[in-house]
CSV table of C-alpha atoms in Angstrom, one decimal:
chain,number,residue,atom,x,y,z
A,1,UNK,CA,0.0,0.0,0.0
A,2,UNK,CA,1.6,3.5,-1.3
A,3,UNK,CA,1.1,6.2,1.0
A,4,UNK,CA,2.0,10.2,-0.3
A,5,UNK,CA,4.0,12.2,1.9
A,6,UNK,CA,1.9,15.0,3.8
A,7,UNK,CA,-1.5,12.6,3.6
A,8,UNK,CA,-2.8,10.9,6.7
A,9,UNK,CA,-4.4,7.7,6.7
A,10,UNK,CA,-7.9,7.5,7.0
A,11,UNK,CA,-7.8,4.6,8.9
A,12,UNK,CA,-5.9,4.2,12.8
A,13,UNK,CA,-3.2,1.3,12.9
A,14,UNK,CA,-5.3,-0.4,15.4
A,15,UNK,CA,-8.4,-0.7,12.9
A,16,UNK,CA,-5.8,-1.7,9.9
A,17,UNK,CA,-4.0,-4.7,12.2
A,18,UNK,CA,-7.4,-6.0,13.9
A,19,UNK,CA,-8.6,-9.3,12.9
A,20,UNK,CA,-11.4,-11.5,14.8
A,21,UNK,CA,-9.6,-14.4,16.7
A,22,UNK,CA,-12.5,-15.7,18.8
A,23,UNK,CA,-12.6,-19.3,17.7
A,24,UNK,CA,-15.6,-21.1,15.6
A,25,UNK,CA,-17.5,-19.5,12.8
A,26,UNK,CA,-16.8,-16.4,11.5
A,27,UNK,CA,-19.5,-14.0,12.3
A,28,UNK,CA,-20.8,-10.4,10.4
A,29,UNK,CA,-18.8,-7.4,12.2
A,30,UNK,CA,-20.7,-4.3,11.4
A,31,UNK,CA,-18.0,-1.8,12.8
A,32,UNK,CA,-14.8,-3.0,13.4
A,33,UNK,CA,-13.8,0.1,15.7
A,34,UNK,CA,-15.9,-1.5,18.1
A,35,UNK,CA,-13.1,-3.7,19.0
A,36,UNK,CA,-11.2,-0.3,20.0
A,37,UNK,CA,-13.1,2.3,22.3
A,38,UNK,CA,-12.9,5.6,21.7
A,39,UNK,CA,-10.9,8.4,23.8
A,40,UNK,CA,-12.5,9.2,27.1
A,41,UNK,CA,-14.7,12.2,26.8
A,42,UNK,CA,-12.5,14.2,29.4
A,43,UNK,CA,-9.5,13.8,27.5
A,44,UNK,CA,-11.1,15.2,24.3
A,45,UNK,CA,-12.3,18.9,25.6
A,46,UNK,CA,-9.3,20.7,25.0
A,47,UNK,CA,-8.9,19.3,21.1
A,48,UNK,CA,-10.4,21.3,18.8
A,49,UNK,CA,-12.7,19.6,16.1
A,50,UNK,CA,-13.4,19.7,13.0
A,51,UNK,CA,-17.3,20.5,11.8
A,52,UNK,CA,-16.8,17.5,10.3
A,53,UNK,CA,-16.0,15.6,12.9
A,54,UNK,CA,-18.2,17.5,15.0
A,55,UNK,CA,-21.1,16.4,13.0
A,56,UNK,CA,-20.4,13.4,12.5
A,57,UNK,CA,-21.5,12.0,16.9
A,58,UNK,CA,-24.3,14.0,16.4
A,59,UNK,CA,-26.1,12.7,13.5
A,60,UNK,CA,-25.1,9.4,15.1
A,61,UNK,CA,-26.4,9.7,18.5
A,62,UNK,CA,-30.1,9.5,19.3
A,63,UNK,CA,-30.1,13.0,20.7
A,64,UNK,CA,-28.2,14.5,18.3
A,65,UNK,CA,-29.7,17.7,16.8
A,66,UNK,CA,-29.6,19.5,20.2
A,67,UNK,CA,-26.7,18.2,21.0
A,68,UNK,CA,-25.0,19.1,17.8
A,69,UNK,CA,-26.5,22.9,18.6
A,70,UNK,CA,-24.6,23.1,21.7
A,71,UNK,CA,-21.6,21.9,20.4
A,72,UNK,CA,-21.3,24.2,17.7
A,73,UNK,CA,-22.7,27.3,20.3
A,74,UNK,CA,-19.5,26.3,22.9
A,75,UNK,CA,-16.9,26.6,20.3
A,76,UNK,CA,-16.8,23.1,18.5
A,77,UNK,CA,-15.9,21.0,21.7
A,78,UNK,CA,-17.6,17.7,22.1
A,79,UNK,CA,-19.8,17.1,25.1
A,80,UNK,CA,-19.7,14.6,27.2
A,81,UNK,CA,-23.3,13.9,26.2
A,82,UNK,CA,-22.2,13.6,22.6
A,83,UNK,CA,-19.4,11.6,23.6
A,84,UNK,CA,-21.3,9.3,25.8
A,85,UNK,CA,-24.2,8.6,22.5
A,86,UNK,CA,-20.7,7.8,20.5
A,87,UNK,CA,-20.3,5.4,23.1
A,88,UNK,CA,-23.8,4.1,23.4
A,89,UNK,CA,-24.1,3.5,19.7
A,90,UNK,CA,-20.8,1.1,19.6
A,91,UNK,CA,-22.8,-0.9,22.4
A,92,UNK,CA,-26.0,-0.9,20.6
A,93,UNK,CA,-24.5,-2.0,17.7
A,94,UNK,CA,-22.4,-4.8,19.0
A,95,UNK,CA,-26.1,-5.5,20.9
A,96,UNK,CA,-28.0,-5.8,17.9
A,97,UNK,CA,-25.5,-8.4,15.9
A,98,UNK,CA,-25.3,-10.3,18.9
A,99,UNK,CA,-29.1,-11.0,18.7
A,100,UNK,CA,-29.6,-11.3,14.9
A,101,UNK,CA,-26.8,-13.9,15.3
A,102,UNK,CA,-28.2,-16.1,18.4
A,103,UNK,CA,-31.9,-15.4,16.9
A,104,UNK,CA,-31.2,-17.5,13.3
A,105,UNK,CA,-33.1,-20.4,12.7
A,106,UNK,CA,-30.3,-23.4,13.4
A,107,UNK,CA,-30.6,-26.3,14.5
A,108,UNK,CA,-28.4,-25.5,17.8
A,109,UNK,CA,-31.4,-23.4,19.0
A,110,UNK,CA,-33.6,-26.5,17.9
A,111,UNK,CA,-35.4,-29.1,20.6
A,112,UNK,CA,-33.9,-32.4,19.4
A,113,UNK,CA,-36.0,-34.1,22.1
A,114,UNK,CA,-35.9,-36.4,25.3
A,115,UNK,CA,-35.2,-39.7,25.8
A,116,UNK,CA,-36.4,-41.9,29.2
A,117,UNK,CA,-34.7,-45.1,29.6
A,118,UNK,CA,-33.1,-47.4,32.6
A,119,UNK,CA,-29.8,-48.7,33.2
A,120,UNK,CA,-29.2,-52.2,35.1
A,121,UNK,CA,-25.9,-53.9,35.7
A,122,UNK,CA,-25.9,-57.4,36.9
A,123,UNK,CA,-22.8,-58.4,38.6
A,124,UNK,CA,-23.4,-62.3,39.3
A,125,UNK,CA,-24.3,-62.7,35.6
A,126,UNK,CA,-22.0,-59.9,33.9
A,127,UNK,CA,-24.7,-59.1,31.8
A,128,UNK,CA,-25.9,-54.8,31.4
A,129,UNK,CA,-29.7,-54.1,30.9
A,130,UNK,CA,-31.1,-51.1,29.1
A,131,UNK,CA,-34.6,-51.1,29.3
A,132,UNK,CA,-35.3,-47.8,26.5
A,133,UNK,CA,-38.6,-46.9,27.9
A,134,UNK,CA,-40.3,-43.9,25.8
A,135,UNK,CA,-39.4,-40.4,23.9
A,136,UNK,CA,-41.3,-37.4,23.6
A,137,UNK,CA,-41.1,-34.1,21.4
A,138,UNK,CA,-38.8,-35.3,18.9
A,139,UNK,CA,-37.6,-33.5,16.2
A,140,UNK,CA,-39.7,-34.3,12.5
A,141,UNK,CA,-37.5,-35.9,10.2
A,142,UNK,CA,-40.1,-36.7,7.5
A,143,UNK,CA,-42.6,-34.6,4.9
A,144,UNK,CA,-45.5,-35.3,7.3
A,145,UNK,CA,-44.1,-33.5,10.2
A,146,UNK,CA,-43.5,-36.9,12.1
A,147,UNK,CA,-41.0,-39.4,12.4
A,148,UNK,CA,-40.2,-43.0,12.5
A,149,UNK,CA,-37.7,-43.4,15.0
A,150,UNK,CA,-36.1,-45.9,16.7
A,151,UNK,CA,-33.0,-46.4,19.6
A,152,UNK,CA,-29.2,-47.9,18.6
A,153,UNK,CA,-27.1,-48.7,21.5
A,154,UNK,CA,-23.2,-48.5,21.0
A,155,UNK,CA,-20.4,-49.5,23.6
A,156,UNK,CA,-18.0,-47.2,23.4
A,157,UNK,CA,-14.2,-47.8,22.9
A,158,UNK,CA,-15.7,-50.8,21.0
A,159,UNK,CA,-16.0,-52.4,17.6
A,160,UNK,CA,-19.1,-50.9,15.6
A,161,UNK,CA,-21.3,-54.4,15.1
A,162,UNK,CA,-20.3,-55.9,18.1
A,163,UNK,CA,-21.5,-53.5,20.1
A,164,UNK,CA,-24.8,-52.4,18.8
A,165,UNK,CA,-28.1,-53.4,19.8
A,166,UNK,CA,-31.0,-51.4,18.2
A,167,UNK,CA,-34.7,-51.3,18.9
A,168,UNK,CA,-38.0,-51.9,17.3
A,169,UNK,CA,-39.4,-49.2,14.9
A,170,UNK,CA,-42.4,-47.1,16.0
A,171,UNK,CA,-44.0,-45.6,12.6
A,172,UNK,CA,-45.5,-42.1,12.4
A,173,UNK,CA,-45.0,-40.5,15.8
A,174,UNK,CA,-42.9,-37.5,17.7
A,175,UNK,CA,-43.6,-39.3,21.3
A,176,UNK,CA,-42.2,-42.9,20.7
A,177,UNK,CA,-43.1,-45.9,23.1
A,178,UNK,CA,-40.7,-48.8,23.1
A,179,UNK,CA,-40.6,-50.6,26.8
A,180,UNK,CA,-38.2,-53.1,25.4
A,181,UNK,CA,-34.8,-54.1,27.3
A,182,UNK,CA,-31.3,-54.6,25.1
A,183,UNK,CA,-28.6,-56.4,27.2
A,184,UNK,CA,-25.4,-56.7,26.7
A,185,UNK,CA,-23.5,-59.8,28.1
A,186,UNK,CA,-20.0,-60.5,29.1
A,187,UNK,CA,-19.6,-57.1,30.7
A,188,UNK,CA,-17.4,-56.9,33.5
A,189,UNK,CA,-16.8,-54.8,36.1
A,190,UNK,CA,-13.6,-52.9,34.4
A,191,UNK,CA,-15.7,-52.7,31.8
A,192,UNK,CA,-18.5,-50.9,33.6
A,193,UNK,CA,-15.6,-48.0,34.8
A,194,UNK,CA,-13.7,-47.3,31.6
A,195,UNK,CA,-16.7,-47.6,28.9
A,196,UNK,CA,-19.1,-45.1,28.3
A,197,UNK,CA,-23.0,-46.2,26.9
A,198,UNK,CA,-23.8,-44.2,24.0
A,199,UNK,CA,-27.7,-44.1,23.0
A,200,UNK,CA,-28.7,-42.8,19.8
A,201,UNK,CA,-32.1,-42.0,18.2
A,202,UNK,CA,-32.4,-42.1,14.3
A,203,UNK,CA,-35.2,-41.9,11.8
A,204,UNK,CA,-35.8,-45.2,9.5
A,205,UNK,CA,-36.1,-44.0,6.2
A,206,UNK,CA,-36.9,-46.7,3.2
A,207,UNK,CA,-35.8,-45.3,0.4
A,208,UNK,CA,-32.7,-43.2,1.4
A,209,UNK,CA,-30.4,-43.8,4.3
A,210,UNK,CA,-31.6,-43.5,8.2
A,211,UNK,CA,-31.4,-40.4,9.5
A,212,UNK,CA,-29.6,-39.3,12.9
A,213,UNK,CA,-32.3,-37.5,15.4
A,214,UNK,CA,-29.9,-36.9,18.5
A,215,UNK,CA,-27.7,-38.8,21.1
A,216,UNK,CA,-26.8,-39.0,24.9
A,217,UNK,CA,-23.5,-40.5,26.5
A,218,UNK,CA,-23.5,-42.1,29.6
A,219,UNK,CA,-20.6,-43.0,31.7
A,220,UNK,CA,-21.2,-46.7,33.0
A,221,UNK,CA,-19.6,-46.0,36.3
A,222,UNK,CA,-22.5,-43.8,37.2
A,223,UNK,CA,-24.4,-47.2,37.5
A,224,UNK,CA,-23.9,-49.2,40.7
A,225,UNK,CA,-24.3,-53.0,40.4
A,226,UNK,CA,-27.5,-54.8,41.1
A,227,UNK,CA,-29.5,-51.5,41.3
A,228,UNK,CA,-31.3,-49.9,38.8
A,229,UNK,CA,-30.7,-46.1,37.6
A,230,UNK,CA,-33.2,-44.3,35.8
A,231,UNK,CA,-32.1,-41.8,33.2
A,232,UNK,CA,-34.4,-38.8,31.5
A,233,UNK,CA,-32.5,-36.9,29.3
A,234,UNK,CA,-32.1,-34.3,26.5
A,235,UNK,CA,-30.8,-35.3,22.9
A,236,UNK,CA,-28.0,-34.0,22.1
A,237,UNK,CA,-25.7,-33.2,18.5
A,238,UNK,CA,-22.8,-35.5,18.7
A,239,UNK,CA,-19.6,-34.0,19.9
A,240,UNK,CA,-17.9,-31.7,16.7
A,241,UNK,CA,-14.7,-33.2,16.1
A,242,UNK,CA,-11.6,-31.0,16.2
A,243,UNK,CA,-10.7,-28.8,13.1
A,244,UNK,CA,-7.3,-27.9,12.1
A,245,UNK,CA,-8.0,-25.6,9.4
A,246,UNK,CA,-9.5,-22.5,11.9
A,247,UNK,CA,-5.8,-23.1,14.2
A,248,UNK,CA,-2.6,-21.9,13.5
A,249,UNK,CA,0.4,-23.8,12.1
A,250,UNK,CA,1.4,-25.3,16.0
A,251,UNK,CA,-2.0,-25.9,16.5
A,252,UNK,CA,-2.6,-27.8,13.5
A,253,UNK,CA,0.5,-29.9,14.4
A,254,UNK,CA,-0.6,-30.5,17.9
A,255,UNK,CA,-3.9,-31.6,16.7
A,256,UNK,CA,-2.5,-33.9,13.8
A,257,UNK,CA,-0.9,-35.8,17.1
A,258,UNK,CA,-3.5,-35.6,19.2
A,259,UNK,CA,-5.8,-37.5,16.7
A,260,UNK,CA,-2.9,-40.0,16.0
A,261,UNK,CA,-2.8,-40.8,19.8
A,262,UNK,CA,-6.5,-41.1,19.8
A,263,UNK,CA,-5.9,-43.3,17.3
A,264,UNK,CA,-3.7,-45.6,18.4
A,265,UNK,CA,-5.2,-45.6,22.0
A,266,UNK,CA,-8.6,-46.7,20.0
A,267,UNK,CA,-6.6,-49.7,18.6
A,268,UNK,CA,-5.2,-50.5,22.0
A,269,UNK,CA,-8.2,-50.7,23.2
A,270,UNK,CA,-10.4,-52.3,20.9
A,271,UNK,CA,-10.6,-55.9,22.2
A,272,UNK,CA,-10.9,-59.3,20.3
A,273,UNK,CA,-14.4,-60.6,22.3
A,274,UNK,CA,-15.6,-62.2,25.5
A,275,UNK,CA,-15.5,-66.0,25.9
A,276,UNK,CA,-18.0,-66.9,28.5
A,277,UNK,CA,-15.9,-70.9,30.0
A,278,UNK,CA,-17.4,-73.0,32.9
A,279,UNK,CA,-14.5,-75.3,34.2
A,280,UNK,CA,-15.6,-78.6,36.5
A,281,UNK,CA,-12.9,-81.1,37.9
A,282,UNK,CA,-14.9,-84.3,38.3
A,283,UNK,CA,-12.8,-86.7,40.8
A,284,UNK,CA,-12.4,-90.3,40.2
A,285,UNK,CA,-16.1,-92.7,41.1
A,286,UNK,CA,-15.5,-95.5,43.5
A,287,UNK,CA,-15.2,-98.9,41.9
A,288,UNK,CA,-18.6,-99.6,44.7
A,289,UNK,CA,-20.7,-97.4,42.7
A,290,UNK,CA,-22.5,-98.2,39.7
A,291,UNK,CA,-22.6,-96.1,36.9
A,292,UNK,CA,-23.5,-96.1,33.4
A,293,UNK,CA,-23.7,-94.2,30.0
A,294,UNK,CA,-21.8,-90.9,30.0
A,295,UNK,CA,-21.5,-91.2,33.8
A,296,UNK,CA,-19.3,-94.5,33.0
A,297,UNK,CA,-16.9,-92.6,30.5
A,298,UNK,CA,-15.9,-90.2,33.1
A,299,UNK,CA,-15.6,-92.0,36.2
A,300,UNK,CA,-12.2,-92.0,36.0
A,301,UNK,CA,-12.1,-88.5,36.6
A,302,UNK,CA,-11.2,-85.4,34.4
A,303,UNK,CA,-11.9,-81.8,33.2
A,304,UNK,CA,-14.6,-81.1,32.2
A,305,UNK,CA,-14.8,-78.0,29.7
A,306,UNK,CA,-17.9,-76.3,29.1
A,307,UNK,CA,-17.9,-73.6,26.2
A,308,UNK,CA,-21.0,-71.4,26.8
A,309,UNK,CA,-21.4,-68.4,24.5
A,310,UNK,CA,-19.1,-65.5,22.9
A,311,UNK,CA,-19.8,-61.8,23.3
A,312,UNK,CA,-18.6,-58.8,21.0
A,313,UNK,CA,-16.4,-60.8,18.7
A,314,UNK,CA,-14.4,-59.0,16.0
A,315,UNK,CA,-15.7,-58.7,12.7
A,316,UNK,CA,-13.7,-61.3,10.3
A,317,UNK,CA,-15.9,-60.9,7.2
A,318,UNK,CA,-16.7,-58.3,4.7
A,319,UNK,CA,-20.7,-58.2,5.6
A,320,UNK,CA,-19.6,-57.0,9.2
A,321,UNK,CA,-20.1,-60.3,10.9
A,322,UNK,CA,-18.4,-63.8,11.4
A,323,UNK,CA,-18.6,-67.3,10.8
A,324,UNK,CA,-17.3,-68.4,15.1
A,325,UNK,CA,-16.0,-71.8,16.4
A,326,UNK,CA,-14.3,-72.3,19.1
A,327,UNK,CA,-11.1,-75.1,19.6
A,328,UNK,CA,-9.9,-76.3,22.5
A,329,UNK,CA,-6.5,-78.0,23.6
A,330,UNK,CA,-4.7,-79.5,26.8
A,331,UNK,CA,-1.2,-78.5,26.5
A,332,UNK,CA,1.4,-80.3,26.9
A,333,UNK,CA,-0.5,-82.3,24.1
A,334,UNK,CA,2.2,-85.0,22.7
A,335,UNK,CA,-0.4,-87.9,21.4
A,336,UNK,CA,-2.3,-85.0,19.6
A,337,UNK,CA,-5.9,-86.4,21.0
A,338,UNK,CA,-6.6,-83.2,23.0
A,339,UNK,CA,-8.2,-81.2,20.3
A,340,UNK,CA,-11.9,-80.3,20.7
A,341,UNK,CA,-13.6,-78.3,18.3
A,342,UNK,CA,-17.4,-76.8,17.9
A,343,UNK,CA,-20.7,-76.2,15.7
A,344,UNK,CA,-19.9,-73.4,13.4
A,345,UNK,CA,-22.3,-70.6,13.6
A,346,UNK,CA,-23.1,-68.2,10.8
A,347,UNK,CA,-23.5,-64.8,10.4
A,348,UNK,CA,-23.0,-63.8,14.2
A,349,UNK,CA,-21.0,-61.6,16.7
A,350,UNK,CA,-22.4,-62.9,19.5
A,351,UNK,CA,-22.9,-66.9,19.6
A,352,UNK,CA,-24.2,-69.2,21.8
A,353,UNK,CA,-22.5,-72.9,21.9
A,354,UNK,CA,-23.6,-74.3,24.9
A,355,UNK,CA,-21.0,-77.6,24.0
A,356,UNK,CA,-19.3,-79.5,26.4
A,357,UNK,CA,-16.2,-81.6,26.2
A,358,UNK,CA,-14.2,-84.2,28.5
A,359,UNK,CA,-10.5,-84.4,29.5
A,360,UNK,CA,-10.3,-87.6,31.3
A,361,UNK,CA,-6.7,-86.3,33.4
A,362,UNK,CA,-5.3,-87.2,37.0
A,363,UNK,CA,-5.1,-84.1,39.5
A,364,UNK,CA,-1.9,-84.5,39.9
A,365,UNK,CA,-1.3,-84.1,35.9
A,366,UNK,CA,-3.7,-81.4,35.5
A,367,UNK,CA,-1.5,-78.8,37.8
A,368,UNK,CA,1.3,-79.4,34.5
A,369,UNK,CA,-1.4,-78.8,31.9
A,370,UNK,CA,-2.5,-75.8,30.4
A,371,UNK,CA,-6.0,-75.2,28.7
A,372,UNK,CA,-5.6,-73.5,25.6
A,373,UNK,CA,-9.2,-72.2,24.3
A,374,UNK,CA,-9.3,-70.3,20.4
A,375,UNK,CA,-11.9,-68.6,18.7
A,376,UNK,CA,-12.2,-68.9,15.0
A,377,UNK,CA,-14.2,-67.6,12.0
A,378,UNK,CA,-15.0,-70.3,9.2
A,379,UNK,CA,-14.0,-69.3,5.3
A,380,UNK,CA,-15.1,-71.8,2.8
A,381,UNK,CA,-12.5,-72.4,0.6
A,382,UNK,CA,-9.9,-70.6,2.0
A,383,UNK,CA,-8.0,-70.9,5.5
A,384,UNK,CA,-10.0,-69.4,8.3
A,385,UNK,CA,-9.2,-66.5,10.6
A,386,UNK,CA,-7.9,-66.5,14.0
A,387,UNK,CA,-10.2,-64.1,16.3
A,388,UNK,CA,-8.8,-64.5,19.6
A,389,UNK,CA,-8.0,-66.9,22.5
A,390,UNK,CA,-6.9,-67.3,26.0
A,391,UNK,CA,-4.9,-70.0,28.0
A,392,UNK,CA,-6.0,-71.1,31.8
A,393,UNK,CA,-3.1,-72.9,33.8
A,394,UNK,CA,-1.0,-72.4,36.2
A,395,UNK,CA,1.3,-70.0,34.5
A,396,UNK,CA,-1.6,-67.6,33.9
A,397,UNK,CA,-2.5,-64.3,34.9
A,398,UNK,CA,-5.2,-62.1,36.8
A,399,UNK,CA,-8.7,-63.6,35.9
A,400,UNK,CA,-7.3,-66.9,34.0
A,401,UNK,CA,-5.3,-67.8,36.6
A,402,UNK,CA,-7.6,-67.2,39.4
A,403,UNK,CA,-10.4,-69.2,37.0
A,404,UNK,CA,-8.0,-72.1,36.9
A,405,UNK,CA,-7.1,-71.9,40.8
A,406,UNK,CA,-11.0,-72.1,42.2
A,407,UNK,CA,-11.9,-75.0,39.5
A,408,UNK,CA,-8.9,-77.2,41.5
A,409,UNK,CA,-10.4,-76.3,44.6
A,410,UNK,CA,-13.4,-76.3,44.1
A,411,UNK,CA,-14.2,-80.2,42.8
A,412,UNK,CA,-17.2,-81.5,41.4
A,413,UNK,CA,-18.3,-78.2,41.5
A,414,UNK,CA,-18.4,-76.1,38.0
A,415,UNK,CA,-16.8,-72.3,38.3
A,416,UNK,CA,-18.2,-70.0,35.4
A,417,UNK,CA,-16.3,-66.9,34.5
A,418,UNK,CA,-16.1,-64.8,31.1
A,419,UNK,CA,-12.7,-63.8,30.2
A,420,UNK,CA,-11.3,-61.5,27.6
A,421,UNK,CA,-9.7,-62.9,24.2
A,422,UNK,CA,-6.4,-61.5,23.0
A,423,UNK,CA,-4.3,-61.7,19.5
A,424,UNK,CA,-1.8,-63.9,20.9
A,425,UNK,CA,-1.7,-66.5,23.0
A,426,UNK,CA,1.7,-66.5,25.5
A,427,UNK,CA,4.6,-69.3,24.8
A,428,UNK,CA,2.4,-70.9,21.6
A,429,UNK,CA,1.6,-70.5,18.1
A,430,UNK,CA,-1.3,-70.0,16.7
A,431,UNK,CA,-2.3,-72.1,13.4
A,432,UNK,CA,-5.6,-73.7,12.3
C-alpha cells in the first residue's frame, strides 16, 4: 500500500492490524472500531474539532440535533453527552449483531427431544440391561411433520457391530413408546468404569439412508451393580470433532498428534471378544458305585470344559459379521488327541454354543497342563481366521489364573467366568 508524503491515513493502525480471533465460525462485524473504544470524553475537551467531525456523533447519537446545537454554540468541543451517544451507539451495535446472530433459525437453537430409559448392571451374571422406555417431542424428520424413530445402542471404545443393539421401529409419531430391554453380556466390572453407553435416536427412512435424530453419552460407572438407575435426558448433537483448518500452524500440528494418539489408543483398546468358559474337575467314582452311559466314561475323573457363548467378537468378514468356532486344547498335548472343536455358527457376533467336552486327566497331571481355548471364524475355501483366545493354567495371569485356581479347589463343583480374548496366546503358536 503507497502512501504520499503529507497525507494521513484515514484509517488508525489499530483498525488496519485488527482481525477476529474468537474461535468457531466467522460472524458479520458491522464496525470493526468496536473492537477499540474511543478516547474518554474528558480527555477530548481541550482538542479542537473539526465540523466534520463535529457532526459526525451527532447525527449518530439519538439526541443529536440538540446536541449538535450546543456543540457548535461552545466553540466546537464535544460534550460529554455527545461523547457518551458515540459510546452508546458502539454498544447498541455490537447489541444488535449479537441477537440477529443467536436469533437465526439453526438447529443448535432447535429441541432435538428427550429420551427416558433405565440402566441395570448385573454383577453375578456380567450381563448390562437397558430397558429404553419412551421419547417425547422429537424433532420431525419426514414430509409429514413426524417421524419414524427408533434407539441404537453403541459401547463405546468398541468395535461398531459388536456392540450395537437397536430397537424396534415405531411408525409415524414425535412421542415414541418402546418398553423393550437390550442387554449386553459379558460385561465386567472394568468394563462398567472405563466404557461409556452411547444411546442414539435415528429416523428409519426406506428409500434413502436413516437419518440421525440426536444422542446421549453415559458413563457406565454412574451405574452401581444390582440396582437400577433411571435416566431422562435431553438429545443432544454428537460431539464436533476438532478442526485444524480454523488453528494456526502449532496448532494444526498438535492436533494432527492428538488425533494419531487417539488413534492408536482406540486400537489398543479395541478388544478381540468375550468368551464366557465354565471349568468342572470331576474326581475319580468308586469302583462300589455303579454307573452307566456318559457317567461311565468319566468316572475315572477329568476336566470337564464347558464352552458357553461368545460376546462382542471382532468382525472377520466383509458383511460386518463372522462365521465363530471355538477349539480347545490341553497342552502339553504329545499324542495330539486333545483337540476339541465346535458347531460353526453363521453370520454372528455374538454366539451361543452351549457344548461341552471331556478331559479324562489325573489331579496330579492337570496342575502341569495348560487349557488353551481359540476362537475362529470359518471361510469356505480358504484358511480361516484366527479371532482371539486365552490360555487357563497355572502359569496364567489375573482372571485366567484365578479361573483355573478355584476349578482345583473347588471339585465337582463347575466355576463360570467370562474372560477377555487377546491376539496372541503367550509361549504358543497360533495355526488352524
Amino acid at each position: 500500500m503507497t502512501v504520499r508524503k503529507g497525507k494521513r491515513l484515514a484509517i488508525s493502525i489499530q483498525e488496519h492490524m485488527a482481525i477476529d480471533v474468537c474461535p468457531g465460525p466467522i460472524r458479520p462485524i458491522r464496525q470493526i472500531s468496536a473492537y477499540f473504544p474511543r478516547l474518554s470524553p474528558t480527555s477530548s475537551f481541550s482538542e479542537p474539532l473539526s465540523p466534520n467531525q463535529a457532526a459526525a456523533p451527532t447525527s449518530l447519537s439519538p439526541g443529536g440535533a440538540g446536541q449538535g446545537g450546543a456543540a457548535g454554540g461552545g466553540g466546537g468541543l464535544l460534550s460529554p453527552a455527545a461523547a457518551g451517544g458515540g459510546g452508546s451507539l458502539s454498544a447498541m451495535s455490537s447489541m444488535d449483531t449479537s441477537i440477529e446472530i443467536d436469533s437465526c433459525d439453526s438447529d443448535d437453537n432447535t429441541s432435538l427431544g428427550t429420551l427416558e430409559f433405565d440402566l441395570l448392571y448385573e454383577k453375578a451374571t456380567s450381563s448390562l440391561h437397558c430397558t429404553v422406555l419412551r421419547a417425547k417431542g422429537l424433532k420431525p424428520m419426514d414430509f409429514n411433520g413426524l417421524a419414524d424413530p427408533y434407539v441404537k445402542l453403541h459401547l463405546l471404545p468398541g468395535a461398531c457391530k459388536a456392540n450395537k443393539l437397536k430397537t424396534k421401529i415405531v411408525r409415524n409419531t414425535l412421542n415414541p413408546v418402546w418398553n423393550e430391554t437390550l442387554t449386553y453380556c459379558g460385561i465386567t466390572e472394568e468394563d462398567m468404569y472405563r466404557k461409556t453407553l452411547r444411546v442414539s435416536v435415528c429416523d428409519e427412512d426406506k428409500l434413502t439412508h436413516n437419518e440421525f435424530i440426536g444422542e446421549s453419552r453415559v458413563a457406565l460407572r454412574r451405574v452401581k451393580p444390582d440396582q437400577t438407575k433411571h435416566f431422562n435426558i435431553c438429545l443432544e448433537h454428537p460431539p464436533p470433532l476438532p478442526s485444524p483448518t480454523a488453528m494456526s500452524t502449532a496448532l494444526r500440528g498438535i492436533s494432527c498428534y492428538l488425533r494419531e494418539w487417539e488413534t492408536e489408543q482406540q486400537r489398543s483398546l479395541e478388544e478381540r471378544g468375550r468368551l464366557l468358559l465354565c471349568l468342572q474337575y470331576l474326581p475319580p467314582v468308586s469302583e462300589d458305585e455303579d454307573v452307566k452311559g456318559e457317567a461311565k466314561e468319566r468316572a475315572r475323573g477329568g476336566l470337564c470344559v464347558g464352552v458357553k457363548r461368545c460376546a462382542h467378537l471382532a468382525a472377520m468378514d466383509v458383511n460386518g459379521y463372522s462365521d465363530p468356532y471355538v477349539k480347545t486344547y490341553l497342552k502339553p498335548d504329545v499324542q495330539k488327541k486333545s483337540k476339541h472343536k465346535t458347531a460353526v455358527i453363521k453370520k454372528t457376533l455374538n454366539p451361543e454354543f452351549n457344548e461341552e467336552f471331556f478331559y479324562e486327566i489325573s489331579f496330579s497331571e492337570l496342575a502341569t497342563k495348560t487349557l488353551e481355548v481359540t476362537v475362529w471364524d470359518y471361510d469356505l475355501g480358504r484358511s480361516n481366521d484366527f479371532i482371539g483366545g486365552v490360555s487357563l493354567g497355572c502359569h496364567s495371569q489375573g482372571e485366567t489364573l484365578q479361573h483355573w485356581i478355584d476349578c482345583l479347589k473347588n471339585k465337582g463343583k463347575k466355576v463360570e467366568r467370562w474372560h477377555t480374548l487377546t491376539n496372541e496366546l503367550p509361549g504358543s503358536s497360533v495355526q488352524e
